[in-house]
Amino acid sequence: MEQRKQFLIFLKKLLVFGSPMLLLVASYFVFDPFHVVRNYEAYPDNYLESYNRNRISTQVFLNNNAEQDYKSFVFGSSKSSVFYTEDWAKYIGDPNPYHFDASNEIISGIASKIDFIDQQGNDIKNALVIFDGETFNSTIDTANSIIHIQDYNWSGQHPFLYQLVFFKAFFKDMYFVKFFDKLIFKKYRAYMYGAFENKHMLYTPVNNDFIFQGYIDQLKEDSLAYYNRDLFYKRSEEETTASAGIKPYQVNYLNNMKAIFDKHGTKYKIVFGPNYDQKLVNPEDLAIVNKIFGNANVYDFTGQNELTNPLPNYYEIYHYKPTVARKVLEEIYQ
């Protein structure tokens, strides 16, 4: 009886002192801070780093594919976001393309998405694939962060292990404190940097375009003040070339993409985008891509040129503007 009494006392104390942690754990599942516990028809349009773009792009596709039966797809990182589906549709005769992008997208993500779409039974008639300096960055392949982790629907990762990454992130670096601060007071504070970004982003329904609305609003308000901020570093006057990036295992991803495109008779365009750093794509990488996809389907806009030279062609050092994307589309479809 004494042991039972002592155990009950211990249990009560455990519940009293452990209840805050239990409530905190429960709050994760109730509030679903990263929007991964449950599926959503639409996603919030702010605080970019809170949400995994792979998750959004995959779920929006699954939500709408049965009805829309998508046949044309844009692939790439957030740099591809300015290739709006509405603009691309004018060149391909398909009014309803889908933007299947992800943050810091890498070649394994692009290839796996294409394979996933094929497995869903979609007829892939058109594909626009945007490469950038991070596409063949092998370190991102193993980056299990809440921003870079690939969606379990097509990555092969067990759903439990996928969910565990986000659950652990909720407690890391006091993320939950920042989350509830933002939730209650609706304000962005400097100490939240790294957990949230005070940027206004839009996610369009059905076509899943990703729009830098905050940048657009700031430019409309005062473009001179916008470009007078410390957003850009000074680029070298001498043209430089990027290091070779394509690894042997990544060639397999490229070959798999080509095989699926051949299966569907896909009309595809592979674009090395006009990035701010003005580094020329490495000739070895370009040769590999040309050999697999054919020179007539590969377009190189890297280096110093009429698209990369003007500062106003960029929102900041990572993203060029929709006007640049429209010029690219005009050139590759002429």
Short mmCIF file of C-alpha atoms in Angstrom, two decimals:
data_model
loop_
_atom_site.label_atom_id
_atom_site.label_comp_id
_atom_site.label_asym_id
_atom_site.label_seq_id
_atom_site.Cartn_x
_atom_site.Cartn_y
_atom_site.Cartn_z
CA MET A 1 0.00 0.00 0.00
CA GLU A 2 2.84 2.36 0.86
CA GLN A 3 4.51 1.75 -2.50
CA ARG A 4 1.23 2.36 -4.29
CA LYS A 5 0.74 5.60 -2.36
CA GLN A 6 4.26 6.76 -3.22
CA PHE A 7 3.68 5.91 -6.87
CA LEU A 8 0.46 7.93 -6.98
CA ILE A 9 2.21 10.89 -5.39
CA PHE A 10 4.98 10.61 -7.97
CA LEU A 11 2.40 10.36 -10.78
CA LYS A 12 0.60 13.50 -9.58
CA LYS A 13 3.86 15.43 -9.42
CA LEU A 14 4.79 14.18 -12.86
CA LEU A 15 1.48 15.39 -14.27
CA VAL A 16 1.80 18.76 -12.53
CA PHE A 17 5.36 19.44 -13.68
CA GLY A 18 5.00 17.68 -17.02
CA SER A 19 1.71 19.26 -18.04
CA PRO A 20 3.34 22.32 -19.70
CA MET A 21 5.38 20.04 -21.94
CA LEU A 22 2.35 17.89 -22.70
CA LEU A 23 0.38 21.01 -23.62
CA LEU A 24 3.23 22.20 -25.81
CA VAL A 25 3.37 18.86 -27.61
CA ALA A 26 -0.40 18.90 -28.02
CA SER A 27 -0.25 22.46 -29.39
CA TYR A 28 1.98 21.26 -32.22
CA PHE A 29 -0.74 18.94 -33.48
CA VAL A 30 -3.54 21.43 -32.84
CA PHE A 31 -1.94 24.44 -34.59
CA ASP A 32 0.10 22.48 -37.15
CA PRO A 33 2.67 25.32 -37.41
CA PHE A 34 4.37 24.00 -40.56
CA HIS A 35 1.15 22.87 -42.26
CA VAL A 36 2.32 19.29 -42.67
CA VAL A 37 0.25 17.36 -40.12
CA ARG A 38 -2.94 17.90 -42.12
CA ASN A 39 -3.62 18.53 -45.79
CA TYR A 40 -4.92 21.92 -46.87
CA GLU A 41 -6.85 23.20 -49.85
CA ALA A 42 -4.98 26.53 -49.69
CA TYR A 43 -1.92 27.86 -47.87
CA PRO A 44 -1.11 31.14 -46.08
CA ASP A 45 0.69 33.75 -48.14
CA ASN A 46 3.28 35.09 -45.71
CA TYR A 47 6.30 34.11 -43.57
CA LEU A 48 7.93 32.05 -46.26
CA GLU A 49 10.34 30.06 -44.09
CA SER A 50 7.50 28.53 -42.08
CA TYR A 51 6.32 26.40 -44.97
CA ASN A 52 7.93 23.79 -47.13
CA ARG A 53 7.35 24.60 -50.80
CA ASN A 54 7.73 20.91 -51.73
CA ARG A 55 4.77 20.15 -49.44
CA ILE A 56 2.65 22.96 -50.87
CA SER A 57 3.40 22.16 -54.50
CA THR A 58 2.71 18.46 -53.98
CA GLN A 59 -0.51 18.88 -52.03
CA VAL A 60 -1.99 21.52 -54.33
CA PHE A 61 -1.24 19.17 -57.23
CA LEU A 62 -2.96 16.26 -55.46
CA ASN A 63 -5.91 18.46 -54.51
CA ASN A 64 -6.61 19.51 -58.08
CA ASN A 65 -5.12 16.95 -60.44
CA ALA A 66 -8.19 14.72 -60.76
CA GLU A 67 -10.27 17.66 -61.93
CA GLN A 68 -7.60 19.62 -63.83
CA ASP A 69 -5.69 16.70 -65.38
CA TYR A 70 -2.53 18.80 -65.69
CA LYS A 71 -0.47 18.25 -68.84
CA SER A 72 2.11 21.05 -68.72
CA PHE A 73 4.57 21.72 -65.89
CA VAL A 74 7.15 24.29 -64.78
CA PHE A 75 9.99 22.88 -62.66
CA GLY A 76 12.75 24.61 -60.73
CA SER A 77 13.58 26.55 -57.58
CA SER A 78 12.02 29.83 -56.44
CA LYS A 79 13.94 31.41 -59.33
CA SER A 80 11.48 29.64 -61.63
CA SER A 81 8.56 31.28 -59.86
CA VAL A 82 8.63 34.31 -62.17
CA PHE A 83 7.80 32.08 -65.12
CA TYR A 84 4.11 32.56 -64.48
CA THR A 85 1.90 29.82 -65.89
CA GLU A 86 -0.32 32.48 -67.47
CA ASP A 87 2.65 33.78 -69.49
CA TRP A 88 3.87 30.32 -70.47
CA ALA A 89 0.38 29.19 -71.52
CA LYS A 90 0.46 31.59 -74.46
CA TYR A 91 3.31 29.65 -76.06
CA ILE A 92 2.20 26.07 -75.54
CA GLY A 93 -1.51 26.07 -76.32
CA ASP A 94 -2.43 24.84 -72.84
CA PRO A 95 -4.41 27.32 -70.71
CA ASN A 96 -3.83 25.40 -67.49
CA PRO A 97 -0.14 24.59 -66.72
CA TYR A 98 1.02 23.67 -63.23
CA HIS A 99 3.98 25.20 -61.37
CA PHE A 100 5.69 22.32 -59.53
CA ASP A 101 8.58 24.22 -57.92
CA ALA A 102 10.36 24.08 -54.57
CA SER A 103 12.70 26.25 -52.52
CA ASN A 104 16.33 25.66 -53.54
CA GLU A 105 15.14 22.90 -55.84
CA ILE A 106 17.78 20.37 -56.86
CA ILE A 107 17.93 17.92 -59.73
CA SER A 108 16.82 14.96 -57.60
CA GLY A 109 13.68 16.90 -56.66
CA ILE A 110 12.90 17.83 -60.26
CA ALA A 111 13.45 14.28 -61.52
CA SER A 112 11.44 12.75 -58.69
CA LYS A 113 8.53 15.10 -59.31
CA ILE A 114 8.50 14.21 -63.00
CA ASP A 115 8.50 10.52 -62.09
CA PHE A 116 5.69 11.13 -59.57
CA ILE A 117 3.57 12.92 -62.18
CA ASP A 118 4.14 10.05 -64.60
CA GLN A 119 3.02 7.56 -61.93
CA GLN A 120 -0.17 9.54 -61.40
CA GLY A 121 -1.07 8.83 -65.01
CA ASN A 122 -0.76 12.39 -66.33
CA ASP A 123 0.15 12.92 -69.97
CA ILE A 124 3.16 15.26 -69.80
CA LYS A 125 2.81 17.28 -73.00
CA ASN A 126 4.97 20.28 -72.07
CA ALA A 127 7.77 20.89 -69.59
CA LEU A 128 9.72 24.03 -68.76
CA VAL A 129 12.74 23.24 -66.58
CA ILE A 130 14.69 26.11 -65.02
CA PHE A 131 18.22 25.36 -63.81
CA ASP A 132 20.28 27.66 -61.57
CA GLY A 133 23.45 27.62 -59.53
CA GLU A 134 21.95 25.37 -56.85
CA THR A 135 20.34 22.75 -59.13
CA PHE A 136 23.33 20.43 -58.89
CA ASN A 137 24.37 21.34 -55.34
CA SER A 138 24.88 17.90 -53.83
CA THR A 139 24.90 19.22 -50.24
CA ILE A 140 21.21 20.10 -50.50
CA ASP A 141 20.50 16.46 -51.39
CA THR A 142 21.08 15.58 -47.75
CA ALA A 143 19.67 18.75 -46.20
CA ASN A 144 16.88 17.47 -43.98
CA SER A 145 15.73 20.95 -42.97
CA ILE A 146 12.09 22.03 -42.90
CA ILE A 147 12.71 24.10 -46.04
CA HIS A 148 14.60 21.56 -48.12
CA ILE A 149 13.15 18.20 -47.12
CA GLN A 150 11.45 16.53 -50.08
CA ASP A 151 7.85 15.44 -49.87
CA TYR A 152 7.27 11.89 -48.69
CA ASN A 153 4.68 11.32 -51.43
CA TRP A 154 7.48 10.99 -53.98
CA SER A 155 10.80 11.01 -52.10
CA GLY A 156 10.51 7.48 -50.71
CA GLN A 157 10.99 8.68 -47.13
CA HIS A 158 8.75 7.09 -44.51
CA PRO A 159 5.92 9.48 -43.52
CA PHE A 160 6.78 9.12 -39.82
CA LEU A 161 10.42 10.15 -40.34
CA TYR A 162 9.23 13.02 -42.53
CA GLN A 163 6.87 14.27 -39.81
CA LEU A 164 9.56 13.83 -37.16
CA VAL A 165 11.77 16.42 -38.89
CA PHE A 166 9.09 19.08 -38.47
CA PHE A 167 8.12 18.00 -34.95
CA LYS A 168 11.73 18.38 -33.76
CA ALA A 169 12.04 21.74 -35.53
CA PHE A 170 9.13 23.09 -33.48
CA PHE A 171 11.27 22.83 -30.33
CA LYS A 172 14.61 23.77 -31.87
CA ASP A 173 15.99 27.27 -31.15
CA MET A 174 12.79 28.12 -29.28
CA TYR A 175 10.80 28.13 -32.50
CA PHE A 176 7.57 27.60 -30.57
CA VAL A 177 8.12 30.87 -28.67
CA LYS A 178 8.41 32.79 -31.94
CA PHE A 179 5.43 30.96 -33.36
CA PHE A 180 3.09 31.83 -30.48
CA ASP A 181 4.40 35.39 -30.34
CA LYS A 182 3.48 35.83 -34.00
CA LEU A 183 0.20 33.98 -33.56
CA ILE A 184 -0.96 36.13 -30.63
CA PHE A 185 0.42 39.56 -31.50
CA LYS A 186 0.38 39.30 -35.34
CA LYS A 187 3.76 41.04 -35.56
CA TYR A 188 7.14 40.19 -36.98
CA ARG A 189 10.04 40.91 -34.61
CA ALA A 190 13.75 40.96 -35.37
CA TYR A 191 14.49 37.97 -33.13
CA MET A 192 12.24 35.84 -35.37
CA TYR A 193 14.69 36.05 -38.26
CA GLY A 194 15.62 32.56 -39.40
CA ALA A 195 12.28 31.19 -38.29
CA PHE A 196 10.05 33.59 -40.22
CA GLU A 197 10.64 36.11 -42.96
CA ASN A 198 8.75 39.36 -42.97
CA LYS A 199 7.86 39.09 -46.64
CA HIS A 200 4.53 39.09 -48.41
CA MET A 201 4.27 36.08 -50.72
CA LEU A 202 1.26 34.89 -52.69
CA TYR A 203 0.41 31.33 -53.65
CA THR A 204 -2.11 31.17 -56.46
CA PRO A 205 -4.75 28.43 -56.39
CA VAL A 206 -4.92 25.63 -58.96
CA ASN A 207 -1.83 26.67 -60.97
CA ASN A 208 0.37 27.12 -57.88
CA ASP A 209 2.30 30.20 -59.02
CA PHE A 210 4.49 31.80 -56.36
CA ILE A 211 4.47 35.60 -56.46
CA PHE A 212 6.80 38.02 -54.65
CA GLN A 213 3.98 40.40 -53.80
CA GLY A 214 5.94 42.24 -51.12
CA TYR A 215 8.69 43.20 -53.57
CA ILE A 216 6.11 44.27 -56.15
CA ASP A 217 4.35 46.54 -53.63
CA GLN A 218 7.60 48.13 -52.45
CA LEU A 219 8.68 48.86 -56.02
CA LYS A 220 5.34 50.47 -56.81
CA GLU A 221 5.60 52.63 -53.71
CA ASP A 222 9.14 53.92 -54.32
CA SER A 223 11.43 52.10 -56.75
CA LEU A 224 14.29 54.56 -56.18
CA ALA A 225 14.31 53.93 -52.44
CA TYR A 226 14.05 50.19 -53.08
CA TYR A 227 17.25 50.09 -55.12
CA ASN A 228 19.08 52.42 -52.78
CA ARG A 229 18.90 49.77 -50.09
CA ASP A 230 21.75 47.38 -49.44
CA LEU A 231 20.25 44.53 -51.48
CA PHE A 232 22.99 43.92 -54.01
CA TYR A 233 26.72 43.26 -53.95
CA LYS A 234 29.01 44.71 -56.61
CA ARG A 235 29.68 42.21 -59.36
CA SER A 236 33.05 41.66 -60.96
CA GLU A 237 33.68 43.29 -64.33
CA GLU A 238 35.47 40.12 -65.41
CA GLU A 239 33.21 37.27 -66.43
CA THR A 240 33.68 34.13 -64.37
CA THR A 241 32.66 30.53 -64.88
CA ALA A 242 30.97 28.32 -62.30
CA SER A 243 32.73 25.17 -61.14
CA ALA A 244 31.60 21.89 -62.65
CA GLY A 245 28.64 20.74 -60.60
CA ILE A 246 27.04 17.66 -62.15
CA LYS A 247 28.01 14.48 -60.33
CA PRO A 248 27.78 10.99 -61.91
CA TYR A 249 24.74 10.05 -59.81
CA GLN A 250 23.00 13.25 -60.94
CA VAL A 251 23.44 12.23 -64.57
CA ASN A 252 21.09 9.35 -63.75
CA TYR A 253 18.41 11.84 -62.73
CA LEU A 254 18.84 13.70 -66.01
CA ASN A 255 18.58 10.46 -67.97
CA ASN A 256 15.45 9.48 -66.06
CA MET A 257 13.86 12.82 -66.89
CA LYS A 258 14.68 12.38 -70.56
CA ALA A 259 13.27 8.84 -70.57
CA ILE A 260 9.93 10.04 -69.19
CA PHE A 261 9.84 12.95 -71.62
CA ASP A 262 10.47 10.50 -74.48
CA LYS A 263 7.72 8.22 -73.18
CA HIS A 264 5.18 11.05 -73.35
CA GLY A 265 6.54 12.78 -76.42
CA THR A 266 6.98 15.85 -74.22
CA LYS A 267 7.87 19.19 -75.75
CA TYR A 268 10.45 20.43 -73.27
CA LYS A 269 12.74 23.40 -72.77
CA ILE A 270 15.75 23.33 -70.43
CA VAL A 271 16.84 26.82 -69.35
CA PHE A 272 19.97 27.91 -67.49
CA GLY A 273 18.56 31.11 -66.03
CA PRO A 274 20.03 34.65 -66.06
CA ASN A 275 21.27 34.71 -62.47
CA TYR A 276 22.54 37.84 -60.74
CA ASP A 277 26.01 36.41 -60.05
CA GLN A 278 26.64 36.39 -63.84
CA LYS A 279 28.66 33.21 -63.61
CA LEU A 280 28.70 31.30 -66.86
CA VAL A 281 27.42 27.77 -66.59
CA ASN A 282 30.35 25.39 -66.56
CA PRO A 283 31.06 24.06 -70.09
CA GLU A 284 31.25 20.48 -68.79
CA ASP A 285 27.81 20.77 -67.21
CA LEU A 286 26.36 22.39 -70.31
CA ALA A 287 27.84 19.65 -72.49
CA ILE A 288 26.25 16.93 -70.35
CA VAL A 289 22.82 18.57 -70.46
CA ASN A 290 23.12 19.20 -74.21
CA LYS A 291 24.07 15.59 -74.87
CA ILE A 292 21.08 14.25 -72.93
CA PHE A 293 18.37 16.70 -73.97
CA GLY A 294 19.71 17.94 -77.31
CA ASN A 295 21.22 21.33 -78.09
CA ALA A 296 17.99 22.56 -79.68
CA ASN A 297 16.15 22.14 -76.36
CA VAL A 298 18.74 23.72 -74.03
CA TYR A 299 19.12 27.48 -73.55
CA ASP A 300 21.89 29.29 -71.71
CA PHE A 301 21.23 32.79 -70.32
CA THR A 302 24.07 32.80 -67.80
CA GLY A 303 27.02 35.22 -67.77
CA GLN A 304 27.12 38.89 -68.64
CA ASN A 305 24.37 39.79 -71.08
CA GLU A 306 21.46 42.15 -71.71
CA LEU A 307 19.33 40.28 -69.16
CA THR A 308 21.84 40.02 -66.32
CA ASN A 309 23.53 43.44 -66.63
CA PRO A 310 20.64 45.78 -65.59
CA LEU A 311 20.15 45.98 -61.83
CA PRO A 312 16.38 46.68 -62.18
CA ASN A 313 15.97 43.21 -63.67
CA TYR A 314 16.27 41.78 -60.14
CA TYR A 315 14.27 41.83 -56.93
CA GLU A 316 17.49 41.05 -55.05
CA ILE A 317 20.56 38.88 -55.64
CA TYR A 318 18.57 35.64 -55.76
CA HIS A 319 15.56 36.34 -57.96
CA TYR A 320 15.07 38.01 -61.32
CA LYS A 321 11.74 39.57 -62.27
CA PRO A 322 8.80 38.33 -64.36
CA THR A 323 9.78 40.79 -67.10
CA VAL A 324 13.04 38.87 -67.47
CA ALA A 325 11.21 35.54 -67.59
CA ARG A 326 8.92 36.88 -70.31
CA LYS A 327 11.94 37.85 -72.42
CA VAL A 328 13.36 34.36 -71.93
CA LEU A 329 10.07 32.79 -73.02
CA GLU A 330 9.89 35.05 -76.05
CA GLU A 331 13.39 34.00 -77.12
CA ILE A 332 13.10 30.25 -76.59
CA TYR A 333 9.72 30.02 -78.31
CA GLN A 334 10.47 32.30 -81.26
#
